[in-house]
XYZ file of C-alpha atoms in Angstrom:
532
model
C 79.166 122.010 76.029
C 82.973 121.696 75.872
C 84.414 124.189 78.335
C 88.100 123.946 77.600
C 91.210 122.006 76.621
C 94.409 122.346 78.641
C 97.914 121.120 77.784
C 100.064 119.869 80.658
C 103.843 119.495 80.428
C 105.534 116.733 82.378
C 108.175 117.853 84.851
C 106.967 121.470 84.869
C 106.433 121.764 88.629
C 106.367 125.562 88.511
C 103.227 125.588 86.367
C 101.733 122.428 87.837
C 98.140 123.053 88.877
C 97.516 125.930 86.456
C 95.051 123.943 84.335
C 92.939 122.942 87.328
C 93.124 126.519 88.610
C 91.716 127.791 85.318
C 88.991 125.174 85.529
C 88.112 126.295 89.054
C 87.787 129.935 88.010
C 85.590 128.997 85.056
C 83.245 126.963 87.293
C 82.972 129.868 89.715
C 82.112 132.306 86.925
C 79.220 130.204 85.650
C 77.842 129.819 89.183
C 78.621 126.197 90.086
C 77.882 125.442 93.750
C 81.065 125.843 95.890
C 81.117 122.272 97.177
C 81.007 120.906 93.618
C 83.742 123.368 92.599
C 85.989 122.058 95.362
C 85.352 118.404 94.472
C 86.143 119.120 90.822
C 89.250 121.091 91.744
C 90.603 118.319 93.992
C 90.141 115.653 91.315
C 91.462 117.823 88.476
C 94.514 118.939 90.466
C 95.450 115.379 91.420
C 95.057 114.267 87.806
C 97.113 117.194 86.516
C 99.948 116.636 88.977
C 100.065 112.938 88.089
C 100.950 114.053 84.559
C 103.555 116.523 85.818
C 105.181 113.887 88.026
C 105.000 110.792 85.835
C 104.426 111.654 82.146
C 106.013 113.607 79.301
C 102.877 115.611 78.581
C 99.124 115.369 78.749
C 95.863 116.935 77.611
C 92.916 117.681 79.883
C 89.501 118.181 78.287
C 86.541 119.547 80.237
C 82.818 119.731 79.471
C 80.127 121.319 81.621
C 76.319 121.310 81.606
C 73.896 122.546 84.273
C 73.803 119.010 85.657
C 77.361 117.695 85.363
C 81.084 118.396 84.967
C 83.057 115.847 82.963
C 86.852 115.705 82.691
C 89.034 113.470 80.516
C 92.813 113.435 80.759
C 95.130 111.526 78.436
C 98.888 111.466 78.995
C 101.979 110.306 77.160
C 103.705 108.417 79.914
C 105.042 105.034 80.964
C 101.605 103.637 81.828
C 100.513 102.007 85.068
C 101.563 98.358 85.381
C 99.200 97.545 88.270
C 96.088 99.726 88.541
C 94.665 98.048 91.694
C 97.978 98.655 93.461
C 98.112 102.251 92.215
C 94.625 102.825 93.643
C 95.783 101.969 97.172
C 96.413 104.895 99.467
C 100.102 105.484 100.140
C 101.429 103.609 97.100
C 103.672 105.823 94.980
C 106.287 105.548 92.230
C 107.099 109.273 92.244
C 110.750 110.154 91.502
C 113.015 111.814 94.069
C 112.508 115.308 92.627
C 108.745 115.063 93.062
C 109.119 113.852 96.640
C 111.516 116.685 97.426
C 108.819 119.128 96.296
C 106.172 117.539 98.503
C 104.496 115.336 95.904
C 104.315 111.550 95.653
C 102.354 110.704 98.828
C 100.402 108.068 96.949
C 97.006 109.758 97.384
C 96.384 111.014 93.821
C 94.157 108.304 92.331
C 92.394 107.521 95.654
C 91.559 111.221 96.056
C 90.182 111.395 92.506
C 87.962 108.376 93.063
C 86.804 109.718 96.427
C 85.925 113.160 95.020
C 83.987 112.095 91.930
C 80.640 110.501 91.101
C 81.969 108.484 88.176
C 85.541 107.416 87.595
C 87.286 105.208 85.030
C 90.912 104.610 84.162
C 92.725 102.697 81.400
C 96.466 102.371 81.025
C 98.897 100.591 78.718
C 102.602 100.178 79.423
C 104.711 102.413 77.231
C 101.669 104.198 75.813
C 100.206 106.202 78.660
C 97.070 106.517 80.750
C 93.529 107.701 80.023
C 91.499 108.893 82.984
C 87.905 110.100 82.970
C 85.689 111.346 85.782
C 82.522 113.347 86.348
C 80.874 115.297 89.173
C 77.099 115.665 89.371
C 75.911 119.242 89.859
C 72.340 118.043 90.350
C 70.962 114.667 91.471
C 70.751 112.468 88.358
C 67.210 111.770 87.159
C 65.898 108.230 86.900
C 66.053 108.584 83.113
C 69.741 109.529 83.122
C 70.957 105.932 82.850
C 68.423 103.614 81.154
C 68.185 100.009 82.309
C 67.390 98.518 78.916
C 66.815 99.359 75.258
C 64.130 96.999 73.957
C 61.647 99.108 71.967
C 58.112 98.049 70.996
C 56.294 98.801 67.732
C 52.743 98.060 68.907
C 51.137 98.234 65.484
C 53.081 95.164 64.369
C 51.975 92.873 67.213
C 49.771 89.927 66.071
C 49.214 88.736 69.646
C 50.823 85.368 68.973
C 52.113 85.559 72.593
C 55.398 83.849 71.750
C 57.248 86.636 73.502
C 55.430 85.856 76.764
C 56.641 82.285 76.815
C 60.105 82.944 75.398
C 61.314 85.698 77.719
C 63.564 83.982 80.313
C 62.819 86.732 82.846
C 59.023 86.804 82.333
C 59.428 90.514 81.641
C 56.873 90.781 78.802
C 53.175 91.556 79.125
C 50.604 91.903 76.342
C 47.660 94.113 77.256
C 44.991 95.287 74.813
C 47.012 93.945 71.919
C 50.116 95.910 72.879
C 53.359 94.329 74.172
C 54.950 95.927 77.194
C 58.378 95.275 78.700
C 58.844 95.484 82.479
C 62.029 97.511 82.835
C 62.923 96.101 86.257
C 63.034 92.544 84.872
C 64.267 93.046 81.297
C 67.958 92.219 80.800
C 68.240 93.175 77.094
C 68.796 89.549 76.110
C 67.144 89.761 72.614
C 64.977 86.627 73.087
C 61.803 88.604 72.334
C 63.401 90.091 69.196
C 64.475 86.671 67.985
C 61.072 84.993 68.416
C 58.847 87.820 67.102
C 58.154 87.197 63.402
C 56.408 90.555 62.710
C 59.334 92.354 64.412
C 57.272 94.143 67.045
C 60.394 94.292 69.239
C 63.433 96.237 68.101
C 66.275 98.566 69.099
C 65.755 102.305 68.855
C 68.712 103.233 66.613
C 69.276 105.476 63.636
C 68.026 103.720 60.506
C 70.436 105.380 58.071
C 74.233 105.183 58.002
C 75.827 108.504 59.020
C 77.834 110.702 56.699
C 81.529 110.181 57.622
C 83.525 113.111 58.964
C 87.249 113.479 59.601
C 86.925 113.424 63.379
C 84.534 110.461 63.496
C 85.447 107.020 64.879
C 83.324 104.063 63.787
C 83.132 101.172 66.276
C 81.991 97.812 64.905
C 81.472 94.362 66.439
C 83.630 91.719 64.764
C 80.471 89.818 63.864
C 79.464 92.694 61.544
C 82.298 91.751 59.183
C 80.723 88.345 58.467
C 77.246 89.519 57.507
C 77.764 89.710 53.737
C 77.835 86.095 52.637
C 80.648 83.666 51.959
C 81.888 85.639 48.950
C 82.868 88.749 50.919
C 85.879 88.671 53.224
C 86.063 90.844 56.371
C 88.889 92.863 54.835
C 86.621 93.590 51.863
C 84.135 95.097 54.300
C 86.822 97.185 56.005
C 88.110 98.442 52.664
C 84.580 99.326 51.582
C 84.092 101.324 54.769
C 87.361 103.165 54.108
C 86.188 103.974 50.586
C 82.921 105.302 52.019
C 84.928 107.765 54.130
C 85.179 105.965 57.477
C 88.910 106.438 58.001
C 88.997 105.626 61.699
C 87.522 102.217 62.404
C 87.754 100.284 65.653
C 86.650 96.690 66.223
C 85.082 95.544 69.457
C 87.552 92.657 69.518
C 90.190 95.127 70.734
C 88.400 95.553 74.044
C 87.060 91.980 74.148
C 90.582 90.582 73.833
C 92.010 92.960 76.423
C 89.251 92.003 78.856
C 89.856 88.286 78.268
C 93.523 88.596 79.172
C 92.734 90.766 82.201
C 90.120 88.315 83.500
C 92.445 85.336 83.050
C 95.165 87.164 84.966
C 92.706 88.210 87.670
C 91.463 84.630 88.016
C 94.998 83.333 88.370
C 96.414 85.981 90.705
C 93.618 87.713 92.629
C 90.322 85.841 92.603
C 89.057 84.482 95.902
C 86.178 82.457 94.410
C 85.889 80.193 91.395
C 84.717 80.172 88.727
C 85.399 83.741 87.736
C 82.700 85.123 85.453
C 83.837 87.445 82.704
C 81.684 90.583 82.213
C 82.093 90.358 78.441
C 78.349 90.311 77.697
C 76.260 93.139 79.200
C 73.061 91.069 79.019
C 74.700 88.287 81.038
C 75.850 90.869 83.604
C 72.273 92.174 83.781
C 71.036 88.615 84.303
C 73.370 88.105 87.237
C 72.309 91.412 88.800
C 68.617 90.600 88.494
C 68.323 86.830 88.944
C 71.622 85.698 90.454
C 72.834 88.500 92.767
C 74.542 85.934 94.992
C 77.034 85.418 92.147
C 78.113 89.055 91.881
C 81.265 88.142 93.820
C 82.152 85.747 90.980
C 82.106 88.577 88.402
C 85.581 89.818 87.557
C 85.786 93.486 88.668
C 85.997 95.000 85.206
C 83.633 97.023 83.062
C 82.153 95.414 79.971
C 84.139 95.986 76.754
C 81.589 98.502 75.458
C 81.780 100.523 78.681
C 85.555 100.657 78.340
C 85.287 101.640 74.663
C 82.821 104.406 75.500
C 85.110 105.858 78.179
C 88.376 105.364 76.285
C 87.378 107.071 73.035
C 88.455 110.641 73.654
C 87.253 111.951 70.286
C 84.664 114.555 69.244
C 82.320 111.967 67.730
C 81.970 108.182 67.890
C 79.469 106.029 65.991
C 78.680 102.612 67.433
C 76.973 99.728 65.675
C 75.596 97.628 68.565
C 75.199 93.886 68.242
C 72.344 93.832 70.761
C 70.151 96.072 72.963
C 72.416 95.606 75.994
C 75.270 97.286 74.093
C 72.886 100.042 72.993
C 71.922 100.682 76.630
C 75.579 101.269 77.496
C 75.941 103.753 74.658
C 72.893 105.699 75.872
C 74.626 106.684 79.126
C 75.414 110.419 79.327
C 78.654 111.493 77.667
C 79.575 115.177 77.420
C 83.022 115.114 75.828
C 82.206 112.732 72.987
C 79.102 112.837 70.837
C 77.964 109.223 70.611
C 75.622 108.105 67.845
C 74.218 104.610 67.512
C 73.313 103.153 64.120
C 71.115 100.117 63.573
C 73.167 97.137 62.304
C 70.779 96.672 59.383
C 71.290 100.281 58.282
C 75.069 99.956 58.344
C 74.903 96.649 56.518
C 72.765 98.146 53.737
C 75.252 100.962 53.259
C 78.219 98.586 52.995
C 76.398 95.976 50.930
C 76.232 98.347 47.963
C 80.022 98.272 47.722
C 80.854 94.662 48.539
C 78.087 92.681 46.841
C 80.214 91.683 43.833
C 83.562 91.135 45.534
C 85.038 87.661 45.774
C 86.330 86.176 48.975
C 90.146 86.140 49.245
C 92.266 83.398 50.732
C 93.301 84.208 54.279
C 95.833 82.458 56.470
C 95.010 81.564 60.037
C 97.158 82.842 62.862
C 97.834 80.626 65.834
C 96.847 82.018 69.213
C 99.494 82.158 71.948
C 99.203 79.695 74.793
C 97.449 80.898 77.935
C 97.932 79.639 81.506
C 94.131 79.548 81.981
C 91.496 78.820 79.384
C 88.178 80.640 79.274
C 85.093 78.450 78.935
C 82.547 80.116 76.652
C 78.853 79.551 77.316
C 76.345 81.080 74.884
C 72.577 81.203 74.647
C 70.437 82.568 77.459
C 69.096 79.126 78.376
C 72.597 77.660 78.706
C 73.785 80.752 80.573
C 70.979 80.457 83.104
C 71.656 76.760 83.654
C 75.361 77.425 84.211
C 74.603 80.259 86.642
C 72.212 77.982 88.501
C 74.944 75.351 88.731
C 77.456 77.915 90.029
C 74.937 79.215 92.541
C 74.435 75.622 93.716
C 78.192 75.189 94.089
C 78.698 72.507 91.435
C 81.158 74.323 89.104
C 83.892 75.467 91.449
C 86.531 73.636 89.401
C 86.337 76.037 86.464
C 88.715 78.973 86.156
C 87.090 81.584 83.888
C 83.677 81.482 82.237
C 82.612 83.931 79.511
C 78.825 84.249 79.349
C 77.021 85.350 76.185
C 73.257 85.791 76.133
C 73.110 85.048 72.375
C 73.915 81.673 70.813
C 77.466 81.683 69.424
C 78.142 84.970 71.243
C 77.699 88.230 69.346
C 77.552 86.297 66.060
C 74.155 85.004 67.239
C 72.448 88.336 67.734
C 69.076 88.408 65.948
C 70.035 91.714 64.323
C 72.295 89.786 61.907
C 71.183 88.033 58.722
C 73.808 85.254 58.639
C 73.204 82.172 60.780
C 75.728 82.255 63.672
C 76.772 78.643 63.153
C 77.710 79.584 59.590
C 79.202 83.028 60.182
C 81.339 82.330 63.248
C 83.394 79.421 61.795
C 84.106 81.564 58.718
C 85.782 84.218 60.824
C 89.494 83.428 60.975
C 91.889 84.633 63.704
C 94.209 86.064 61.071
C 91.610 88.721 60.249
C 92.237 90.529 63.530
C 95.978 90.697 62.850
C 95.350 91.909 59.317
C 92.988 94.548 60.707
C 95.674 95.740 63.113
C 98.118 96.065 60.221
C 95.545 98.055 58.247
C 94.894 100.260 61.274
C 98.596 100.957 61.791
C 98.937 101.709 58.076
C 96.245 104.385 58.493
C 98.097 105.913 61.444
C 95.750 104.542 64.099
C 96.861 102.443 67.057
C 94.592 99.690 68.375
C 93.114 100.091 71.833
C 94.074 97.668 74.562
C 92.421 99.275 77.557
C 90.507 97.569 80.336
C 88.487 99.471 82.924
C 88.523 98.089 86.454
C 85.374 98.907 88.367
C 86.040 101.104 91.368
C 82.543 100.618 92.790
C 81.083 97.080 93.104
C 77.903 96.297 91.194
C 74.748 96.305 93.286
C 71.786 93.925 92.935
C 68.800 95.221 91.002
C 65.258 94.843 92.301
C 64.469 92.108 89.769
C 62.345 89.294 91.233
C 62.117 90.929 94.661
C 58.470 91.832 95.284
C 59.051 94.750 97.644
C 62.008 96.521 99.250
C 60.382 95.841 102.636
C 60.777 92.122 103.437
C 57.670 92.026 105.627
C 55.574 93.510 102.840
C 57.145 91.099 100.315
C 56.209 88.107 102.525
C 52.593 89.322 102.652
C 52.502 89.793 98.886
C 53.988 86.344 98.274
C 51.261 84.764 100.427
C 48.607 86.676 98.476
C 50.113 85.548 95.172
C 50.225 81.880 96.207
C 46.634 81.998 97.469
C 45.377 83.716 94.318
C 47.295 81.359 92.007
C 45.436 78.414 93.564
C 42.142 79.946 92.397
C 43.261 80.293 88.770
C 42.719 77.480 86.218
C 46.406 76.644 85.727
C 46.248 76.621 81.940
C 49.361 78.815 81.652
C 48.040 79.788 78.227
C 49.115 83.435 78.229
C 45.760 84.631 76.848
C 45.494 87.001 79.824
C 48.710 88.712 78.781
C 50.895 87.209 81.520
C 53.327 84.328 80.895
C 51.457 81.891 83.177
C 48.904 81.761 85.964
C 51.427 82.412 88.731
C 52.715 85.590 87.066
C 49.112 86.684 86.464
C 48.515 86.288 90.197
C 51.648 88.378 90.826
C 50.475 91.049 88.367
C 47.082 91.230 90.075
C 48.574 91.541 93.566
C 51.020 94.233 92.374
C 48.278 96.170 90.570
C 49.497 95.408 87.036
C 46.429 93.380 85.983
C 42.853 92.488 86.901
C 41.497 89.001 87.568
C 38.828 89.601 84.899
C 41.558 89.344 82.251
C 41.632 85.568 82.768
C 39.361 84.088 80.068
C 38.956 80.853 82.030
C 38.363 82.283 85.503
C 36.252 79.892 87.576
C 37.254 76.843 85.552
C 38.511 73.918 87.644
C 42.133 72.944 87.114
C 41.068 69.376 86.335
C 38.957 70.726 83.450
C 41.948 72.685 82.129
C 44.138 69.595 82.094
C 41.422 67.586 80.328
C 41.066 70.219 77.597
C 44.800 70.259 77.018
């Protein structure tokens, strides 16, 4: 529930702290545990006084549930030119008046980060700062933040077993005619969706376009605009959406472009290792966490564009059209202040297609991109991404500056949720469309977002391929797996429901399968090779 909205006036030192004081009293009245009240009060007070000291005005919004307090504060101020520097204890740009009143010790943002369980900040020079944080009132459940969003429709499975052999993480099992995805290994890469002809794998999204409302913001991937054939221009799609009632539209390119510039700057000025990997694709980030944790230090310390969009949109309701399951997973994270709905790309396309089917494509001029001191190398397709990460892990790509990794071929244009072939759709998209979109947005009274969220807590490796948290136990299990694999026929046929004989041995040792599921158990490996 939304608990309150507080207006803060810049320079009003006499009333500074009144909003956080009201918040504290409200938390006490509903029975929040005293320690959590104090943590919330410290963070809220520091955030409020930052507005008083540095900005013209600001708005603090608060939402509370039995499990969490969430606070978002947006100010109209000069913006923060260097967020990493501002996060350092003792750094301050407070004016003389603030210092004379005892403020400006340079502990505001560090204290907020220290007092909260989740913290994000975006800032743009001349436009202000958006800060968001939350405090857990109860330990978060394991379901609070899902790891992936691949859904299975078991009735559609024909047991062709293509998914077993296609999944780059060997995260799929087929038992009793039903596919199953191992959450600890799945990285939301869409390979199973792409290869499954009966569409047994999907994303769990709304299957009908929502009714537009005045306070709704629609967030679309740029690739959505090129899913209507060569005769429909992206601006035709945007105009159709406006006619349908979607007055506030944001394109993912806003956050993608901001991240690209931030990563290039980070690589040039701060990075200690090369190449720097851009976190532009959530599935690629998942891959690094699971399979290549040694490369986490190569990841630029920023949130993915969709994470930044989710935290930056301080509106009552936002509707996202995800290009892939990894983006859907991000949108499923808890959010109290903004109602977030996710609509299947196919549903949104059907709704728009009714209006744009007969429009003709207009001539559009291309805009030249400004020169950049560093160029970002784009690598797309999960197979290519894995080979590049292997090369980096082996130390053979240190000469590259920035690498953007996309799990899908041709980036988000290659997601299997689209109907247009990515090698056809992506070349059609012209750079001038983004500029035209910005002009349309400004004409509608909206300003494009340019925020980037720097991670304040480093990513941690996921369990992934590790057999057991205890190394001694993992060594024992590995020996059991190797011994058992030598007794299996080596056909690697997948009939058992595991990708190959080695993973079947792993499944048996870990209690996920039984040796009887091997149809060729007892067959000599020489016989298997002869049959093949």
